[in-house]
PDB file of C-alpha atoms in Angstrom:
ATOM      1  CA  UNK A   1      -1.805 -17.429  -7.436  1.00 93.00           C
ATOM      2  CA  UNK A   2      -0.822 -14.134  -6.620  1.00 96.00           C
ATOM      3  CA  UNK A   3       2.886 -13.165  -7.525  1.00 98.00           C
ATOM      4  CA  UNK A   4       5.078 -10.123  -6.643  1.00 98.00           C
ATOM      5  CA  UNK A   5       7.993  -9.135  -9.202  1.00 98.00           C
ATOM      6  CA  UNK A   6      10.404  -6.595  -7.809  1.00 98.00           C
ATOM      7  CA  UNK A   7      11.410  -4.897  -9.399  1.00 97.00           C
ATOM      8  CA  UNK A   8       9.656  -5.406 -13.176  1.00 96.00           C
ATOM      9  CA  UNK A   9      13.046  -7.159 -14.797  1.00 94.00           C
ATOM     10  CA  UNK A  10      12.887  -9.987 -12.790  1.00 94.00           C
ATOM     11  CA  UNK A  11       9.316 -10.990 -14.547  1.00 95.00           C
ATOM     12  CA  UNK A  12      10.488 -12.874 -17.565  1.00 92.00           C
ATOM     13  CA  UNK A  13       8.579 -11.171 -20.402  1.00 86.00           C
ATOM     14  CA  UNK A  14       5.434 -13.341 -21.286  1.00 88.00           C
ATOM     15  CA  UNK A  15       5.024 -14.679 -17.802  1.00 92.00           C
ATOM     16  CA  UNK A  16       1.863 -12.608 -17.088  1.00 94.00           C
ATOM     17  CA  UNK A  17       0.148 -13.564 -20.551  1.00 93.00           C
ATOM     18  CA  UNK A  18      -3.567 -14.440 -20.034  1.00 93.00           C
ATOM     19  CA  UNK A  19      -3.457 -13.460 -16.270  1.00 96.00           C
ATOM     20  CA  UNK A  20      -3.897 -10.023 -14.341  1.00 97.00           C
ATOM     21  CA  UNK A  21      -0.820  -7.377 -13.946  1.00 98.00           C
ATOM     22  CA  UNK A  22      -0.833  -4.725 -11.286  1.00 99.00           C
ATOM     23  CA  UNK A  23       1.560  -1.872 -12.234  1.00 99.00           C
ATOM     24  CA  UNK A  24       3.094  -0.292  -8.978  1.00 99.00           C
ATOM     25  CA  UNK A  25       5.597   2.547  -9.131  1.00 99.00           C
ATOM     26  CA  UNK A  26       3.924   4.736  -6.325  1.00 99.00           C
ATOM     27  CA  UNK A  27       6.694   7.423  -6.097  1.00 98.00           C
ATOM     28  CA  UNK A  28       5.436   8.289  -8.547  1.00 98.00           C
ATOM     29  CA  UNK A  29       3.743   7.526 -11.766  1.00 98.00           C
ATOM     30  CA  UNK A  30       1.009   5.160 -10.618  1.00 99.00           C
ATOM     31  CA  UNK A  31      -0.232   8.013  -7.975  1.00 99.00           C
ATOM     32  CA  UNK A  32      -0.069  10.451 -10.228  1.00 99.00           C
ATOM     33  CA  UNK A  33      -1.939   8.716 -12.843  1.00 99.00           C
ATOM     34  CA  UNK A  34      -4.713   7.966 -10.223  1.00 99.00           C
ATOM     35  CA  UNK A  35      -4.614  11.524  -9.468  1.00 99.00           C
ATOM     36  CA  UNK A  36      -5.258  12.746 -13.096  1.00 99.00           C
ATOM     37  CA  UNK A  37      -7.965  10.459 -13.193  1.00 99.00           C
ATOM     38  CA  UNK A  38      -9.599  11.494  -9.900  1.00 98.00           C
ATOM     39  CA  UNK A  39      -9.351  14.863 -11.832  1.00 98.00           C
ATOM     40  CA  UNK A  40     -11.320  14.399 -14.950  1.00 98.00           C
ATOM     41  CA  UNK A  41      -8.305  13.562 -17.520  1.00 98.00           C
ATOM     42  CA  UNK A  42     -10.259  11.609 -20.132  1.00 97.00           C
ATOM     43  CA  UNK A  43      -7.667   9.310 -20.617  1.00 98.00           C
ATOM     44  CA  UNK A  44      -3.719   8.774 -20.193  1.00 98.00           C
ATOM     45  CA  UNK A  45      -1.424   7.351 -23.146  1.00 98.00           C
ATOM     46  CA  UNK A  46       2.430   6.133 -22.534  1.00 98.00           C
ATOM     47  CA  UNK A  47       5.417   5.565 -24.159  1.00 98.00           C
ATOM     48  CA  UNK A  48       9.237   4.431 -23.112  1.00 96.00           C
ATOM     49  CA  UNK A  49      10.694   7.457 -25.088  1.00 98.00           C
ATOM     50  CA  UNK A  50      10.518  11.095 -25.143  1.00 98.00           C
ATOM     51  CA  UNK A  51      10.524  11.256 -28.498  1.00 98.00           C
ATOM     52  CA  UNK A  52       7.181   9.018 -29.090  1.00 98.00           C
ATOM     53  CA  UNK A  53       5.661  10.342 -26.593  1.00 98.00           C
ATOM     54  CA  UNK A  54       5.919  14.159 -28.010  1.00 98.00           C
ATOM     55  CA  UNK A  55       4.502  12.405 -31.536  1.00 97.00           C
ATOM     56  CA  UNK A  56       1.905  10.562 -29.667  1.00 96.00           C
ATOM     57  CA  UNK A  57       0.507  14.216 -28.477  1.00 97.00           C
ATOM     58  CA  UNK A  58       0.842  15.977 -31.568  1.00 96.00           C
ATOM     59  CA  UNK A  59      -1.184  12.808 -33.586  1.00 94.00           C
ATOM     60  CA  UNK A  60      -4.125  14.168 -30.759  1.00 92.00           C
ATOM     61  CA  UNK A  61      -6.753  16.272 -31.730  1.00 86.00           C
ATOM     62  CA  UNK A  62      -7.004  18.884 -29.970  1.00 89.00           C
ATOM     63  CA  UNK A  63      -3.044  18.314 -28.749  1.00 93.00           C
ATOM     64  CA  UNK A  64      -2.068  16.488 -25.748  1.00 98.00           C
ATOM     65  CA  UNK A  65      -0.549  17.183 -22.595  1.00 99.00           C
ATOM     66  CA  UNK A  66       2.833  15.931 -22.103  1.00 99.00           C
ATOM     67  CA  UNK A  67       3.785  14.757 -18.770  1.00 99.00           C
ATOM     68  CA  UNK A  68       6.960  12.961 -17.244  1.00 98.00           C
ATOM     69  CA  UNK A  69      10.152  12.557 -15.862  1.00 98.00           C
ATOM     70  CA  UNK A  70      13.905  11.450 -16.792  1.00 97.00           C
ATOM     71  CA  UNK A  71      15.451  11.042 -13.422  1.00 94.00           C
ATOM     72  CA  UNK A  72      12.685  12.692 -11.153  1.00 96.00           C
ATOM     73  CA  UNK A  73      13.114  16.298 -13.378  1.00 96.00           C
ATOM     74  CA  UNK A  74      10.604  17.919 -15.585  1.00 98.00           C
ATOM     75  CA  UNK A  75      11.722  16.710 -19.132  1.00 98.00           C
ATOM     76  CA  UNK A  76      12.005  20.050 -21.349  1.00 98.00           C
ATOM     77  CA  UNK A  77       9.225  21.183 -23.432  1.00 97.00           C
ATOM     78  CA  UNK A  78       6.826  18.929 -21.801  1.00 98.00           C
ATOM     79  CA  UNK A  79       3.532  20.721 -19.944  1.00 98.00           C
ATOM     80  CA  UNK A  80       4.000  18.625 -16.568  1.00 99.00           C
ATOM     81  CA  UNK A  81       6.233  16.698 -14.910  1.00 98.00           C
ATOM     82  CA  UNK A  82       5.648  13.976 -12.343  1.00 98.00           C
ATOM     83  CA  UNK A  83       4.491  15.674  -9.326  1.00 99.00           C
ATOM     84  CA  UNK A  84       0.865  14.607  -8.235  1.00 99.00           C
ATOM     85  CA  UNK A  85       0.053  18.291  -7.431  1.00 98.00           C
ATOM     86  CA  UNK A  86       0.702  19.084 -11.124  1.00 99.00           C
ATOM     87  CA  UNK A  87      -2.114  17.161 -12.825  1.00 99.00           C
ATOM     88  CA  UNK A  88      -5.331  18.972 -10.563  1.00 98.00           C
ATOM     89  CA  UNK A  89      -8.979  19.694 -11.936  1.00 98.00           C
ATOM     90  CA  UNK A  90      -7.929  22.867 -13.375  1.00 98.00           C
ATOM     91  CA  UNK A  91      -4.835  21.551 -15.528  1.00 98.00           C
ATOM     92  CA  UNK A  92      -6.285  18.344 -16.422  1.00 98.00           C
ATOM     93  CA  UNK A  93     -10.142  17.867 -16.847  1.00 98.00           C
ATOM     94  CA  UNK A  94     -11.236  16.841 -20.059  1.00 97.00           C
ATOM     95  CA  UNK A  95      -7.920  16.570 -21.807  1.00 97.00           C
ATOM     96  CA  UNK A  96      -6.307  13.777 -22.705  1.00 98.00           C
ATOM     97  CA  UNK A  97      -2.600  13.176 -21.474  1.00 99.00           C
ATOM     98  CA  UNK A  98       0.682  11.625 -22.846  1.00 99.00           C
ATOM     99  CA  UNK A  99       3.197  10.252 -20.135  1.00 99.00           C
ATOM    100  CA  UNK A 100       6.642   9.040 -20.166  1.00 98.00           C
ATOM    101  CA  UNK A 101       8.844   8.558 -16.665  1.00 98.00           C
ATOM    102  CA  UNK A 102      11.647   7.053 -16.264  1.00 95.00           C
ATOM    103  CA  UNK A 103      10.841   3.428 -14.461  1.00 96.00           C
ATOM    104  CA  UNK A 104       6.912   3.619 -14.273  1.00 97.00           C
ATOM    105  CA  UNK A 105       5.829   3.682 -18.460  1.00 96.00           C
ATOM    106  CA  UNK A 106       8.693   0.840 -18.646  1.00 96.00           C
ATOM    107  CA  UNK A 107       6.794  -1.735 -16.463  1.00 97.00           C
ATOM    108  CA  UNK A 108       3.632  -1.054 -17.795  1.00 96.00           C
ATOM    109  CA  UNK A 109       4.826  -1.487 -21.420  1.00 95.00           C
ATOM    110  CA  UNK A 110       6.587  -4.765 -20.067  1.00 95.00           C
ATOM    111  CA  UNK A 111       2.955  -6.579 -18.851  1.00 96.00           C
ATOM    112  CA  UNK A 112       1.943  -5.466 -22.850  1.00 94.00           C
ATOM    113  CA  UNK A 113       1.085  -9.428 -23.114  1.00 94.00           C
ATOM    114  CA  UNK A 114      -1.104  -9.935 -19.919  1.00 96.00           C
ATOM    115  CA  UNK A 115      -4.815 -10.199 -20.440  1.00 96.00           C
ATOM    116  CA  UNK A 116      -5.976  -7.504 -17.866  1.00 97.00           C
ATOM    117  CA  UNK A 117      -3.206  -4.222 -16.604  1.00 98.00           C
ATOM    118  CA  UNK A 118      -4.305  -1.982 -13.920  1.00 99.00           C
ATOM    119  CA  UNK A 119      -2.412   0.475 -12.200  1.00 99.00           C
ATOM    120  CA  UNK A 120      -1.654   0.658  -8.294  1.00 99.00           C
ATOM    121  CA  UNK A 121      -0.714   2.939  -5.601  1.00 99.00           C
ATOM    122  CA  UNK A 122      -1.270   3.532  -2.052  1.00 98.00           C
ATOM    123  CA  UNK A 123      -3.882   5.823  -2.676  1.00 99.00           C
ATOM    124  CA  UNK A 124      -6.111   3.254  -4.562  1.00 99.00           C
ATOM    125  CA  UNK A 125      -5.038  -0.248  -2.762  1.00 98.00           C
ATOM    126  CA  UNK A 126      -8.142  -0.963  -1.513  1.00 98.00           C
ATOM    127  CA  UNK A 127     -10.118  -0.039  -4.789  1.00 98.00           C
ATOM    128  CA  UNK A 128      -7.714  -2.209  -6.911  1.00 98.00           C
ATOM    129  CA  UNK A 129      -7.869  -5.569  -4.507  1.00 97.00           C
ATOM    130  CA  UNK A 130     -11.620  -5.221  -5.129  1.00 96.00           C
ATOM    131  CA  UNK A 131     -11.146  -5.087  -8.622  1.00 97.00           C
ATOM    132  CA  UNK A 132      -8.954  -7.948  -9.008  1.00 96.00           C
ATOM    133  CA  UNK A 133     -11.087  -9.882  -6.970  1.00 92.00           C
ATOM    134  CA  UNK A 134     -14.085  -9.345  -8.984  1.00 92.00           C
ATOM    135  CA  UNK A 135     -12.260  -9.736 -12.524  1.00 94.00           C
ATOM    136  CA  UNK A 136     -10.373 -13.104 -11.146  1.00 88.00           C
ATOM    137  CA  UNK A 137     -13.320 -14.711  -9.887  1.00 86.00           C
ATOM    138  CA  UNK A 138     -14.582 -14.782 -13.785  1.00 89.00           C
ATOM    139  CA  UNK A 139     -11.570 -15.487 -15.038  1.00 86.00           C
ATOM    140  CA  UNK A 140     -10.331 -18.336 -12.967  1.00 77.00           C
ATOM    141  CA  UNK A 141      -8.364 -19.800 -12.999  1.00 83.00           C
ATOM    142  CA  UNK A 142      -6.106 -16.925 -13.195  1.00 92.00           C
ATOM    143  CA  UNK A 143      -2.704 -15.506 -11.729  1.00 96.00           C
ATOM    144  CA  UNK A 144      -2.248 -11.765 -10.945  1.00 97.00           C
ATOM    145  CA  UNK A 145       1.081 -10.206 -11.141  1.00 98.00           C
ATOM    146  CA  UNK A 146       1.812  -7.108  -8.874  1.00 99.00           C
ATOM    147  CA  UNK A 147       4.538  -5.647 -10.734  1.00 98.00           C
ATOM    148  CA  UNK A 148       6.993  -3.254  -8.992  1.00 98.00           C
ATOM    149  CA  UNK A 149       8.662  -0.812 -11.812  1.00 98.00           C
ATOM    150  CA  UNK A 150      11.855  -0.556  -9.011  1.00 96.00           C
ATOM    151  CA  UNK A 151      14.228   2.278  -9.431  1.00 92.00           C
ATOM    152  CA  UNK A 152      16.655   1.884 -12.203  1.00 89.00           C
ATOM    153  CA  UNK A 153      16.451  -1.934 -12.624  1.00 92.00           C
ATOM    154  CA  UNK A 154      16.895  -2.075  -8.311  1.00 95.00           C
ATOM    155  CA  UNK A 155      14.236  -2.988  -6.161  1.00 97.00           C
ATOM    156  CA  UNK A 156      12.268  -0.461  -4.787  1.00 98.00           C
ATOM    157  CA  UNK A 157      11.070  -0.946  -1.240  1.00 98.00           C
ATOM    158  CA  UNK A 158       8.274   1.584  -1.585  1.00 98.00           C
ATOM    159  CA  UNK A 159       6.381   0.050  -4.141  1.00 99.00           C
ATOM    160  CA  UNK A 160       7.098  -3.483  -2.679  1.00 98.00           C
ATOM    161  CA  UNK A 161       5.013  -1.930   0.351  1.00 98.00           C
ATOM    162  CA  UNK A 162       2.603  -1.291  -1.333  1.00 98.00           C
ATOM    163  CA  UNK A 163       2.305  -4.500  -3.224  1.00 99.00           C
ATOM    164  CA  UNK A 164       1.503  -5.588   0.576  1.00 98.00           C
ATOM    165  CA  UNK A 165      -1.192  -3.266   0.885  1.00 97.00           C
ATOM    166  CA  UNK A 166      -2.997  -4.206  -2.192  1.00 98.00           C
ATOM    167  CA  UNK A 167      -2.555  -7.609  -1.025  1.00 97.00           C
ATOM    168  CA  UNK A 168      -3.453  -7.312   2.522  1.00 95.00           C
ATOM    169  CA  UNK A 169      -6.816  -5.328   1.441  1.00 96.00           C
ATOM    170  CA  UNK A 170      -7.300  -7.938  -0.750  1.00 95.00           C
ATOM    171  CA  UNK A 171      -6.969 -10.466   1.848  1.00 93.00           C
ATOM    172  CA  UNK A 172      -9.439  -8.579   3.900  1.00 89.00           C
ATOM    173  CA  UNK A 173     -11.962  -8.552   1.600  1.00 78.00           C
ATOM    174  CA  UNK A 174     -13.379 -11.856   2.175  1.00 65.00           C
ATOM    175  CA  UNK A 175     -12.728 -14.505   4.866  1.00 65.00           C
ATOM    176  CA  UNK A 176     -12.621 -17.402   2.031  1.00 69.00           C
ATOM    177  CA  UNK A 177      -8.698 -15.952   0.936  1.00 71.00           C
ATOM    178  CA  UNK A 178      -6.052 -18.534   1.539  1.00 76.00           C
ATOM    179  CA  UNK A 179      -2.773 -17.434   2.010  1.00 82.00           C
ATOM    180  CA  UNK A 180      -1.556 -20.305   0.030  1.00 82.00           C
ATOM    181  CA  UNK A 181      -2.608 -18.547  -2.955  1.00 90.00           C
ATOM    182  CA  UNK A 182       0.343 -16.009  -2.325  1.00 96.00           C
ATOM    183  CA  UNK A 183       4.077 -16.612  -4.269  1.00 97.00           C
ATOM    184  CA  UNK A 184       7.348 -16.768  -1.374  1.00 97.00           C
ATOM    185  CA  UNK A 185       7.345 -13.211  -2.776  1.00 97.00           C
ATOM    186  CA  UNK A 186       4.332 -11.768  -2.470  1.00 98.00           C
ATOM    187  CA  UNK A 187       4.021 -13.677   0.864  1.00 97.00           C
ATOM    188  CA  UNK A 188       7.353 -11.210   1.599  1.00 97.00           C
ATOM    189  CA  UNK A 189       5.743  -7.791   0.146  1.00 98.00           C
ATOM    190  CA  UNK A 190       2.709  -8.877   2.710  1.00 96.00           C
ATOM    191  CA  UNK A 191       4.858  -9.547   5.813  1.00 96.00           C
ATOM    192  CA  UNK A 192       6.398  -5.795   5.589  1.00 95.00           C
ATOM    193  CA  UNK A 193       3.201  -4.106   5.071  1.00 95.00           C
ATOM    194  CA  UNK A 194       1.686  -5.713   8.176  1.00 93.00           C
ATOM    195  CA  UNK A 195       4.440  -5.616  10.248  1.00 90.00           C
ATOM    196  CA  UNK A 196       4.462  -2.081   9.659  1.00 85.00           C
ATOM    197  CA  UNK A 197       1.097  -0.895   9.701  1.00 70.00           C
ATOM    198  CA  UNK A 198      -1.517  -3.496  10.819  1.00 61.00           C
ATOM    199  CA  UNK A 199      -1.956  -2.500  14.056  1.00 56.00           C
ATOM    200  CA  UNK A 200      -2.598   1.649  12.871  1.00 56.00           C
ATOM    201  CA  UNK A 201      -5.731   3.390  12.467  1.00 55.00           C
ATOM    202  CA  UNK A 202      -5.816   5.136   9.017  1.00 58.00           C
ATOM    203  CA  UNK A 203      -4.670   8.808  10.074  1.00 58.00           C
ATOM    204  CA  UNK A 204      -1.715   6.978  12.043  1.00 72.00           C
ATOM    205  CA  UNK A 205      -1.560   4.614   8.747  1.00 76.00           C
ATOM    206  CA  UNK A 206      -0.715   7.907   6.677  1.00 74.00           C
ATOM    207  CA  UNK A 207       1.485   9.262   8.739  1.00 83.00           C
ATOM    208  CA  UNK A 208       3.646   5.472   8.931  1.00 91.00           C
ATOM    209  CA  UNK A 209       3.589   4.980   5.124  1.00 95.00           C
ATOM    210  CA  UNK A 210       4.535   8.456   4.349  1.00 95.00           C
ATOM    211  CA  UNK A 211       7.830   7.943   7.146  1.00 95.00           C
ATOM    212  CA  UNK A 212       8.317   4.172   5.327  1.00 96.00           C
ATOM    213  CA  UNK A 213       8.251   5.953   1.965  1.00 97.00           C
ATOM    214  CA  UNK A 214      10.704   8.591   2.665  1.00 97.00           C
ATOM    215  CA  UNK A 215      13.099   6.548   3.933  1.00 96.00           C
ATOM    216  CA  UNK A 216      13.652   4.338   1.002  1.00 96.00           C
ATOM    217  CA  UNK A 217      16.175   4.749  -2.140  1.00 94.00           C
ATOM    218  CA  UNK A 218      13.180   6.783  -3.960  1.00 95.00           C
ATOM    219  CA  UNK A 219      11.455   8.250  -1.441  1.00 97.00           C
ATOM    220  CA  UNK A 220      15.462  10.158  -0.626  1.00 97.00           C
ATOM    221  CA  UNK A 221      15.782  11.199  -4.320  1.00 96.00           C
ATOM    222  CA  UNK A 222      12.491  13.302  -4.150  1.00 97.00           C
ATOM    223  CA  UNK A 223      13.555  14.564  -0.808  1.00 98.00           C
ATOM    224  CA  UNK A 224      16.870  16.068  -2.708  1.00 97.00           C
ATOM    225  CA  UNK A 225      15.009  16.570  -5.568  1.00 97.00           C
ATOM    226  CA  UNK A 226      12.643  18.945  -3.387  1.00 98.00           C
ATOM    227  CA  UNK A 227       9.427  17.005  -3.779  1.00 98.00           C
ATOM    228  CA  UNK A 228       8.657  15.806  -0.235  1.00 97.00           C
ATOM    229  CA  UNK A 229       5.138  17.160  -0.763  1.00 98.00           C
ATOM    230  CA  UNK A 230       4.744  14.088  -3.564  1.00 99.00           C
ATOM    231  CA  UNK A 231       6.007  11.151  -0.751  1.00 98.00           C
ATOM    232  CA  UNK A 232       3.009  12.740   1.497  1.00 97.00           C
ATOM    233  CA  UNK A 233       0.642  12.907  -1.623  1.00 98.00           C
ATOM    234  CA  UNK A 234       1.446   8.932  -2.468  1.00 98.00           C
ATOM    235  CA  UNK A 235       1.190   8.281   1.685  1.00 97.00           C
ATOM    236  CA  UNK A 236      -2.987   8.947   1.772  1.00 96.00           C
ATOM    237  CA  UNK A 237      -3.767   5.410   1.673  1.00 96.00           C
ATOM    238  CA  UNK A 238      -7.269   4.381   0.358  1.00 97.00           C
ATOM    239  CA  UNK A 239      -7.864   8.226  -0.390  1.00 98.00           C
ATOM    240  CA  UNK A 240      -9.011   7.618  -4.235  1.00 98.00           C
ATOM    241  CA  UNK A 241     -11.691   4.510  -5.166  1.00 98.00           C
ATOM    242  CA  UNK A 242     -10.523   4.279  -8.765  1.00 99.00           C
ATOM    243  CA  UNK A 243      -8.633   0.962  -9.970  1.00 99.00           C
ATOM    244  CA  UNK A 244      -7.104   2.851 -13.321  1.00 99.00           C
ATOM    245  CA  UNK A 245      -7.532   0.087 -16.507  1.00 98.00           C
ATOM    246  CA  UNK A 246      -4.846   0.222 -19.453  1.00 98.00           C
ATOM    247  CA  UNK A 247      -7.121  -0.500 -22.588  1.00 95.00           C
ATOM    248  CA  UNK A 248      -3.675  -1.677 -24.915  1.00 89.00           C
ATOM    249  CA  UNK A 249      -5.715  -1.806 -27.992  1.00 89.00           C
ATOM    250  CA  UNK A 250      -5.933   2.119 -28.070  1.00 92.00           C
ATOM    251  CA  UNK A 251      -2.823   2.298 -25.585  1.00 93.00           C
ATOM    252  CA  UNK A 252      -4.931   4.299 -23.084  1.00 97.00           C
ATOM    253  CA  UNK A 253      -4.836   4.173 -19.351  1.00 98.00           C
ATOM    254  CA  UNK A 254      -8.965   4.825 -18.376  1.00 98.00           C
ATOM    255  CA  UNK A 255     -11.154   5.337 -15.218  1.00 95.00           C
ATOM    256  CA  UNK A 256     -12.450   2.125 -13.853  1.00 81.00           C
TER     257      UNK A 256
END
């Protein structure tokens, strides 16, 4: 069964033990995550607090980078902020990265208990659906969780669309897929993407997401904030083929 919590609150904590959790805050932390990846980062660590995270980089040999956010804003002192522009070849390959945001590092840390965490965007839809589909077919029987981090304990409409793109790639994937297998919710997240975008071509399918995204509570803040380039960034749908993996034995977010 495939489930959709929007935002991450309304998952009671434990729920996604032994099954598959999707973390989805795509404006922005889960694109830009993909995006250091893309870029050679050897490997992404989080934390909920500033605090831990800038001990979490210092414990790093050779030192960290810090990255994150506290209400969309570069937090002070840290190398990079949240912006996927930040985190290209030349700032990231090869190092090793510490993040904290303010919604995104909170829902990963609350699927801590589920047997397999991967991280979702737009950008990397298709390439986690695969993914899933491959890891729950040894599993089974097995329930993924696409877990929306919301915007300060709201739901966020953004990364409920793109809950529906993971799951309407996934449903694409193979003509076996029952839609049975989908929660009310998830059934919900599904309905939007398609009516929305089903009937685009992928150019037009950029340009729709990236006019869905900015119209939503978080796509406005980065529009004040001055980081419309970031809703376009988060908009190239399918652009990346890597379905990031959180390892939470070495609390490390890796390449898959």
């Amino acid at each position: 069964m495939w489930w959709c919590w929007n935002p991450f609150h309304r998952m009671p904590v434990g729920v996604s033990a032994g099954g598959i959790a999707v973390v989805i805050d795509v404006l922005r932390a889960s694109t830009t995550i993909v995006t250091a990846l893309e870029h050679g980062s050897s490997g992404i660590r989080t934390t909920t607090s500033i605090d831990s995270a800038i001990v979490e980089a210092n414990r790093c040999h050779p030192r960290a980078l810090l990255g994150g956010e506290r209400e969309g804003v570069l937090i002070e002192g840290f190398d990079l902020g949240n912006s996927p522009s930040e985190y290209s070849r030349i700032a990231v390959e090869n190092r090793s990265i510490v993040m904290t945001t303010t919604n995104g590092t909170a829902a990963l840390d609350h699927c801590r208990e589920s047997a397999e965490v991967f991280l979702g965007a737009m950008i990397n839809r298709r390439a986690v659906a695969n993914t899933v589909e491959l890891l729950s077919q040894r599993m089974e029987p097995v329930d993924v969780h696409l877990v929306c981090a919301g915007t300060d304990g709201e739901p966020s409409d953004e990364d409920e669309l793109t809950a529906g793109g993971i799951l309407a790639a996934w449903l694409s994937h193979t003509v076996n897929h029952d839609i049975g297998a989908l929660s009310h919710t998830a059934r919900h997240a599904l309905k939007r993407f398609n009516d929305l975008f089903s009937s685009d071509s992928s150019r037009e399918m950029d340009h729709s997401i990236e006019s869905a995204f900015r119209i939503t509570l978080g796509g406005q803040r980065l529009t004040q904030l001055g980081f419309e380039r970031d809703i376009r960034s988060a908009s190239a749908i399918d652009s990346s083929t890597l379905a990031p993996r959180w390892d939470r034995q070495r609390n490390l977010i890796v390449a898959r």
